[in-house]
């Protein structure tokens, strides 16, 4: 099974990709500049920044070539050279190096570079859930080579998202509820959701993109032995027995299992993972424990990657991003203040 490409690659995306060294194992675009979100019109969408992720087999070689072609994209860290840039990329945060607020072909873009091996590791094990979480949601696949391990990891990541979501869902639920749960996995614990992000962000992503989610997940849901998928009615029923939940817990990515183990196992006991997961499977709060484990992964990677972004975005770019976030916070606080002071005004 291969990860489906949701749309034909348009001329705009081909033109943008042509500006970069072509040694990609995977390239995709994502976000509100690519997929319409609820509450935005076409005009607003076209003004949004385009977000990309490029996976490359050899980051040092890729950054060497990109520094020759696009030196202005980099912050002052370009003075350190491609080897140090690759080290910063691989050894800190979520193993992604972002250049942001880059003008290309009349658009403003942001692009992250990750090594193919780091991407596979995140997809399989959810080490950071940073890129893996983005790939839980619809993306525009622009380029994908014939790397069999990467293709298998992309599908495994989607299956893991379904399994983790099942553990946090009731016995019966709608297709849309499942997609909302899946889309929210990578935002659980993200500190940015507390300091300015729209609280309806997850719903906005899902509402206008139900069909794209179906394309990603329908085959996985049909083939899963632990769920009854009534696709015509958009309804699902999942096995919530202790045995069913234990099988689901055992199928979770390794890092999430480790986080759950750390949450449940008292210091000094050192029980094996299987024993602990068997205990969690019988706990009425099993879903909450899984949620806590995911939140701990996302919280850690979102903080460290954002700190890294201060250096990689450059002082000027980061200042603009900071002002934009500050503006959003101030506007929302003013709206709340006005509502509390004069609620009658908001009736009209």
CSV table of C-alpha atoms in Angstrom, one decimal:
chain,number,residue,atom,x,y,z
A,1,UNK,CA,0.0,0.0,0.0
A,2,UNK,CA,1.3,3.4,-0.9
A,3,UNK,CA,0.3,6.7,0.7
A,4,UNK,CA,-2.2,8.4,-1.7
A,5,UNK,CA,-1.4,11.6,-3.4
A,6,UNK,CA,-4.4,13.8,-2.9
A,7,UNK,CA,-4.1,16.1,-5.9
A,8,UNK,CA,-2.1,16.4,-9.0
A,9,UNK,CA,1.0,18.5,-8.5
A,10,UNK,CA,0.2,22.0,-9.9
A,11,UNK,CA,2.5,24.2,-11.8
A,12,UNK,CA,3.1,26.5,-8.8
A,13,UNK,CA,4.4,23.6,-6.7
A,14,UNK,CA,6.7,22.3,-9.5
A,15,UNK,CA,8.1,25.8,-10.0
A,16,UNK,CA,8.8,26.2,-6.3
A,17,UNK,CA,10.4,22.8,-6.0
A,18,UNK,CA,12.6,23.6,-9.0
A,19,UNK,CA,14.3,26.3,-6.9
A,20,UNK,CA,15.9,23.7,-4.7
A,21,UNK,CA,18.5,20.9,-5.0
A,22,UNK,CA,16.5,17.9,-6.3
A,23,UNK,CA,17.8,15.1,-4.0
A,24,UNK,CA,14.5,14.6,-2.2
A,25,UNK,CA,13.3,11.3,-0.9
A,26,UNK,CA,10.0,13.0,-0.1
A,27,UNK,CA,8.6,16.5,-0.5
A,28,UNK,CA,5.1,17.6,0.6
A,29,UNK,CA,3.2,20.8,1.2
A,30,UNK,CA,0.7,21.2,4.0
A,31,UNK,CA,-1.3,23.8,6.1
A,32,UNK,CA,-3.8,26.5,5.5
A,33,UNK,CA,-2.1,27.7,2.3
A,34,UNK,CA,-2.6,24.3,0.7
A,35,UNK,CA,-5.9,23.0,2.1
A,36,UNK,CA,-8.9,25.2,2.7
A,37,UNK,CA,-9.9,25.5,6.3
A,38,UNK,CA,-13.3,26.2,7.7
A,39,UNK,CA,-14.0,30.0,7.9
A,40,UNK,CA,-11.5,31.0,5.2
A,41,UNK,CA,-12.3,32.0,1.6
A,42,UNK,CA,-10.1,31.4,-1.5
A,43,UNK,CA,-8.7,35.0,-1.3
A,44,UNK,CA,-7.5,34.5,2.3
A,45,UNK,CA,-6.1,31.1,1.5
A,46,UNK,CA,-4.0,32.4,-1.4
A,47,UNK,CA,-2.4,35.0,0.9
A,48,UNK,CA,-1.3,32.4,3.5
A,49,UNK,CA,2.2,31.2,3.7
A,50,UNK,CA,2.9,27.9,2.0
A,51,UNK,CA,4.5,25.3,4.2
A,52,UNK,CA,6.8,22.5,2.9
A,53,UNK,CA,8.8,19.6,4.3
A,54,UNK,CA,11.7,18.1,2.4
A,55,UNK,CA,13.2,14.8,3.4
A,56,UNK,CA,16.7,14.2,2.1
A,57,UNK,CA,19.1,11.2,2.4
A,58,UNK,CA,22.3,13.3,2.9
A,59,UNK,CA,21.6,16.6,4.7
A,60,UNK,CA,25.2,17.9,4.5
A,61,UNK,CA,25.3,17.5,0.7
A,62,UNK,CA,21.8,19.0,0.4
A,63,UNK,CA,22.6,22.1,2.6
A,64,UNK,CA,25.9,22.5,0.7
A,65,UNK,CA,24.0,22.8,-2.6
A,66,UNK,CA,21.2,24.8,-1.2
A,67,UNK,CA,23.6,27.3,0.4
A,68,UNK,CA,25.1,27.8,-3.1
A,69,UNK,CA,21.6,28.3,-4.7
A,70,UNK,CA,19.7,30.0,-1.9
A,71,UNK,CA,22.1,31.4,0.6
A,72,UNK,CA,19.7,34.3,1.5
A,73,UNK,CA,17.2,31.8,2.8
A,74,UNK,CA,19.4,31.1,5.8
A,75,UNK,CA,19.8,33.0,9.0
A,76,UNK,CA,23.3,34.0,10.3
A,77,UNK,CA,23.8,30.3,10.9
A,78,UNK,CA,24.9,30.1,7.2
A,79,UNK,CA,28.3,31.3,8.4
A,80,UNK,CA,28.8,28.1,10.2
A,81,UNK,CA,28.6,26.0,7.0
A,82,UNK,CA,26.6,23.0,5.9
A,83,UNK,CA,28.1,20.5,8.3
A,84,UNK,CA,27.1,22.5,11.4
A,85,UNK,CA,23.7,23.4,10.0
A,86,UNK,CA,23.1,19.6,9.5
A,87,UNK,CA,24.3,19.0,13.0
A,88,UNK,CA,21.8,21.6,14.3
A,89,UNK,CA,19.1,20.0,12.2
A,90,UNK,CA,19.7,16.4,13.4
A,91,UNK,CA,20.8,16.8,17.0
A,92,UNK,CA,18.3,19.4,18.4
A,93,UNK,CA,14.5,19.8,18.6
A,94,UNK,CA,12.5,17.6,16.2
A,95,UNK,CA,15.4,17.0,13.8
A,96,UNK,CA,14.0,19.5,11.3
A,97,UNK,CA,15.8,22.6,10.1
A,98,UNK,CA,13.4,25.4,9.0
A,99,UNK,CA,14.0,28.4,6.7
A,100,UNK,CA,11.0,30.6,7.0
A,101,UNK,CA,9.4,33.7,5.4
A,102,UNK,CA,11.2,33.0,2.2
A,103,UNK,CA,9.9,34.7,-1.0
A,104,UNK,CA,9.7,32.3,-3.9
A,105,UNK,CA,7.8,32.8,-7.2
A,106,UNK,CA,5.6,35.5,-5.8
A,107,UNK,CA,4.7,33.4,-2.7
A,108,UNK,CA,6.0,33.4,0.9
A,109,UNK,CA,7.0,30.0,2.0
A,110,UNK,CA,8.5,28.1,4.9
A,111,UNK,CA,10.4,24.9,4.4
A,112,UNK,CA,11.7,22.3,6.8
A,113,UNK,CA,14.5,19.9,6.0
A,114,UNK,CA,14.7,16.5,7.7
A,115,UNK,CA,16.9,13.5,7.0
A,116,UNK,CA,15.2,10.5,5.6
A,117,UNK,CA,16.3,8.3,8.5
A,118,UNK,CA,15.0,10.8,11.1
A,119,UNK,CA,11.7,10.9,9.3
A,120,UNK,CA,11.4,7.1,9.2
A,121,UNK,CA,12.3,7.0,12.9
A,122,UNK,CA,9.6,9.5,13.7
A,123,UNK,CA,7.0,7.8,11.5
A,124,UNK,CA,7.6,4.4,13.1
A,125,UNK,CA,8.3,5.3,16.7
A,126,UNK,CA,6.8,8.8,17.3
A,127,UNK,CA,10.0,10.0,18.8
A,128,UNK,CA,8.9,13.6,18.4
A,129,UNK,CA,5.6,13.3,16.5
A,130,UNK,CA,6.6,16.6,14.8
A,131,UNK,CA,6.6,15.5,11.2
A,132,UNK,CA,4.7,12.3,11.9
A,133,UNK,CA,1.9,14.4,13.3
A,134,UNK,CA,1.7,16.6,10.2
A,135,UNK,CA,1.4,13.4,8.1
A,136,UNK,CA,-1.7,12.3,10.2
A,137,UNK,CA,-3.5,15.0,8.3
A,138,UNK,CA,-4.0,15.5,4.5
A,139,UNK,CA,-0.9,16.8,2.8
A,140,UNK,CA,-0.1,17.5,-0.9
A,141,UNK,CA,2.5,14.9,-1.8
A,142,UNK,CA,4.8,16.6,-4.4
A,143,UNK,CA,7.5,14.0,-4.7
A,144,UNK,CA,8.2,10.5,-3.3
A,145,UNK,CA,11.0,8.2,-4.4
A,146,UNK,CA,11.0,4.4,-4.4
A,147,UNK,CA,12.4,4.0,-0.8
A,148,UNK,CA,10.5,1.0,0.4
A,149,UNK,CA,11.2,1.6,4.1
A,150,UNK,CA,9.9,5.1,3.8
A,151,UNK,CA,6.7,4.0,2.1
A,152,UNK,CA,6.1,1.4,4.7
A,153,UNK,CA,6.7,3.9,7.5
A,154,UNK,CA,4.2,6.4,6.0
A,155,UNK,CA,1.5,3.8,6.1
A,156,UNK,CA,2.5,2.5,9.6
A,157,UNK,CA,2.2,6.1,10.9
A,158,UNK,CA,-1.4,6.3,9.7
A,159,UNK,CA,-2.2,3.0,11.3
A,160,UNK,CA,-0.7,4.2,14.6
A,161,UNK,CA,-2.8,7.3,14.5
A,162,UNK,CA,-5.9,5.2,14.1
A,163,UNK,CA,-4.9,2.8,16.9
A,164,UNK,CA,-4.1,5.6,19.4
A,165,UNK,CA,-7.4,7.3,18.5
A,166,UNK,CA,-9.4,4.1,19.1
A,167,UNK,CA,-8.1,4.0,22.6
A,168,UNK,CA,-9.3,7.5,23.3
A,169,UNK,CA,-12.8,7.0,21.7
A,170,UNK,CA,-16.0,5.5,23.1
A,171,UNK,CA,-17.3,2.2,21.8
A,172,UNK,CA,-19.4,3.9,19.0
A,173,UNK,CA,-18.6,7.1,17.2
A,174,UNK,CA,-18.8,8.9,13.9
A,175,UNK,CA,-16.3,9.0,11.2
A,176,UNK,CA,-15.9,12.8,11.7
A,177,UNK,CA,-15.3,12.3,15.5
A,178,UNK,CA,-12.5,9.9,14.6
A,179,UNK,CA,-10.9,12.3,12.2
A,180,UNK,CA,-11.1,15.1,14.8
A,181,UNK,CA,-9.3,12.9,17.3
A,182,UNK,CA,-6.7,11.9,14.7
A,183,UNK,CA,-6.1,15.6,13.6
A,184,UNK,CA,-5.8,16.6,17.3
A,185,UNK,CA,-3.1,14.1,18.2
A,186,UNK,CA,-0.2,16.4,17.2
A,187,UNK,CA,-1.7,19.4,19.0
A,188,UNK,CA,-2.1,17.6,22.3
A,189,UNK,CA,0.4,19.2,24.7
A,190,UNK,CA,1.6,21.7,22.1
A,191,UNK,CA,2.4,24.9,24.2
A,192,UNK,CA,1.5,27.0,21.1
A,193,UNK,CA,-2.1,26.0,21.5
A,194,UNK,CA,-2.1,27.9,24.9
A,195,UNK,CA,-0.5,31.2,23.8
A,196,UNK,CA,-2.4,32.3,20.7
A,197,UNK,CA,-3.4,29.4,18.4
A,198,UNK,CA,-7.1,29.3,17.5
A,199,UNK,CA,-8.8,26.8,19.8
A,200,UNK,CA,-11.0,25.6,17.0
A,201,UNK,CA,-8.0,24.9,14.8
A,202,UNK,CA,-8.5,21.1,14.7
A,203,UNK,CA,-12.2,21.4,13.8
A,204,UNK,CA,-11.3,24.0,11.1
A,205,UNK,CA,-8.9,21.5,9.6
A,206,UNK,CA,-11.3,18.6,9.5
A,207,UNK,CA,-14.6,20.3,8.7
A,208,UNK,CA,-13.9,21.2,5.0
A,209,UNK,CA,-11.6,18.2,4.4
A,210,UNK,CA,-13.6,15.1,5.4
A,211,UNK,CA,-13.1,13.6,1.9
A,212,UNK,CA,-9.4,14.0,2.1
A,213,UNK,CA,-9.3,12.2,5.5
A,214,UNK,CA,-11.4,9.4,4.0
A,215,UNK,CA,-8.9,9.0,1.2
A,216,UNK,CA,-6.1,8.6,3.8
A,217,UNK,CA,-7.9,6.3,6.2
A,218,UNK,CA,-10.7,4.4,4.6
A,219,UNK,CA,-8.6,1.3,3.5
A,220,UNK,CA,-7.0,1.1,6.9
A,221,UNK,CA,-10.4,1.2,8.6
A,222,UNK,CA,-11.8,-1.5,6.3
A,223,UNK,CA,-8.8,-3.8,6.9
A,224,UNK,CA,-8.7,-3.3,10.7
A,225,UNK,CA,-10.0,-6.4,12.5
A,226,UNK,CA,-10.9,-4.5,15.7
A,227,UNK,CA,-13.5,-2.1,14.2
A,228,UNK,CA,-16.8,-2.4,12.4
A,229,UNK,CA,-16.6,0.4,9.8
A,230,UNK,CA,-20.0,1.3,8.3
A,231,UNK,CA,-18.7,3.6,5.7
A,232,UNK,CA,-22.0,4.4,4.1
A,233,UNK,CA,-23.4,5.6,7.4
A,234,UNK,CA,-20.1,7.1,8.5
A,235,UNK,CA,-20.2,5.1,11.8
A,236,UNK,CA,-17.7,3.0,13.6
A,237,UNK,CA,-17.8,0.5,16.5
A,238,UNK,CA,-14.5,-0.5,18.1
A,239,UNK,CA,-13.5,-3.3,20.5
A,240,UNK,CA,-13.3,-1.8,24.0
A,241,UNK,CA,-12.8,-5.0,25.8
A,242,UNK,CA,-9.6,-5.3,27.9
A,243,UNK,CA,-8.3,-7.8,25.4
A,244,UNK,CA,-9.0,-5.5,22.5
A,245,UNK,CA,-7.4,-2.5,24.2
A,246,UNK,CA,-4.3,-4.6,25.1
A,247,UNK,CA,-3.8,-5.5,21.5
A,248,UNK,CA,-4.1,-1.8,20.5
A,249,UNK,CA,-1.7,-0.8,23.2
A,250,UNK,CA,0.8,-3.4,22.1
A,251,UNK,CA,0.5,-2.0,18.5
A,252,UNK,CA,1.4,1.6,19.6
A,253,UNK,CA,4.7,3.2,18.5
A,254,UNK,CA,7.6,2.4,20.8
A,255,UNK,CA,8.1,6.0,22.2
A,256,UNK,CA,4.4,6.2,23.2
A,257,UNK,CA,4.6,2.8,25.0
A,258,UNK,CA,7.6,4.1,26.9
A,259,UNK,CA,5.8,7.3,27.9
A,260,UNK,CA,2.8,5.3,29.1
A,261,UNK,CA,5.1,3.0,31.0
A,262,UNK,CA,6.7,5.9,32.7
A,263,UNK,CA,3.4,7.4,33.7
A,264,UNK,CA,2.0,4.1,35.2
A,265,UNK,CA,5.0,2.2,36.6
A,266,UNK,CA,6.0,3.4,40.1
A,267,UNK,CA,9.7,4.2,40.6
A,268,UNK,CA,11.7,1.1,41.6
A,269,UNK,CA,9.3,-1.5,40.3
A,270,UNK,CA,10.8,-1.8,36.8
A,271,UNK,CA,8.1,-4.1,35.4
A,272,UNK,CA,8.3,-5.1,31.7
A,273,UNK,CA,6.3,-3.1,29.2
A,274,UNK,CA,3.8,-5.9,28.4
A,275,UNK,CA,2.8,-6.3,32.1
A,276,UNK,CA,2.2,-2.5,32.4
A,277,UNK,CA,0.2,-2.3,29.2
A,278,UNK,CA,-1.9,-5.2,30.4
A,279,UNK,CA,-2.7,-3.2,33.5
A,280,UNK,CA,-3.5,-0.1,31.5
A,281,UNK,CA,-5.8,-2.1,29.2
A,282,UNK,CA,-8.0,-2.9,32.2
A,283,UNK,CA,-8.1,0.6,33.5
A,284,UNK,CA,-11.3,2.6,32.9
A,285,UNK,CA,-9.0,5.6,32.3
A,286,UNK,CA,-7.0,3.9,29.6
A,287,UNK,CA,-7.7,6.6,27.0
A,288,UNK,CA,-6.7,9.3,29.4
A,289,UNK,CA,-3.3,7.6,30.0
A,290,UNK,CA,-2.7,7.3,26.3
A,291,UNK,CA,-3.7,11.0,25.9
A,292,UNK,CA,-1.1,11.9,28.6
A,293,UNK,CA,1.6,9.9,26.9
A,294,UNK,CA,1.0,11.7,23.6
A,295,UNK,CA,0.9,15.1,25.2
A,296,UNK,CA,4.3,14.5,26.9
A,297,UNK,CA,5.9,13.7,23.5
A,298,UNK,CA,4.3,16.7,21.7
A,299,UNK,CA,5.0,19.1,24.5
A,300,UNK,CA,8.7,18.3,24.6
A,301,UNK,CA,9.2,18.5,20.8
A,302,UNK,CA,7.1,21.6,20.3
A,303,UNK,CA,9.1,23.5,22.9
A,304,UNK,CA,12.6,22.4,21.8
A,305,UNK,CA,11.8,22.9,18.0
A,306,UNK,CA,10.4,26.4,18.7
A,307,UNK,CA,13.5,27.3,20.6
A,308,UNK,CA,15.6,26.1,17.7
A,309,UNK,CA,13.4,28.2,15.4
A,310,UNK,CA,14.7,31.4,17.1
A,311,UNK,CA,18.2,30.7,15.6
A,312,UNK,CA,17.2,29.1,12.3
A,313,UNK,CA,14.6,31.7,11.4
A,314,UNK,CA,17.0,34.6,11.9
A,315,UNK,CA,16.5,37.6,14.0
A,316,UNK,CA,14.4,39.6,11.5
A,317,UNK,CA,12.1,36.6,10.6
A,318,UNK,CA,11.6,35.6,14.2
A,319,UNK,CA,10.8,39.1,15.1
A,320,UNK,CA,8.0,39.2,12.5
A,321,UNK,CA,6.7,35.8,13.7
A,322,UNK,CA,6.8,37.1,17.3
A,323,UNK,CA,4.8,40.3,16.3
A,324,UNK,CA,2.3,38.2,14.4
A,325,UNK,CA,1.7,35.9,17.4
A,326,UNK,CA,1.6,38.9,19.8
A,327,UNK,CA,-1.0,40.7,17.6
A,328,UNK,CA,-3.2,37.6,17.7
A,329,UNK,CA,-3.1,37.4,21.5
A,330,UNK,CA,-3.8,41.1,21.9
A,331,UNK,CA,-6.7,41.1,19.5
A,332,UNK,CA,-8.3,38.1,21.2
A,333,UNK,CA,-7.9,39.6,24.7
A,334,UNK,CA,-9.4,42.9,23.5
A,335,UNK,CA,-12.4,41.0,22.0
A,336,UNK,CA,-12.9,39.2,25.3
A,337,UNK,CA,-12.6,42.5,27.2
A,338,UNK,CA,-15.2,44.2,24.9
A,339,UNK,CA,-17.6,41.3,25.3
A,340,UNK,CA,-17.4,41.3,29.1
A,341,UNK,CA,-17.8,45.1,29.3
A,342,UNK,CA,-20.5,45.4,26.7
A,343,UNK,CA,-22.1,42.1,25.9
A,344,UNK,CA,-25.1,43.8,24.2
A,345,UNK,CA,-22.8,45.0,21.4
A,346,UNK,CA,-22.2,41.4,20.3
A,347,UNK,CA,-25.9,40.7,19.8
A,348,UNK,CA,-25.9,42.7,16.6
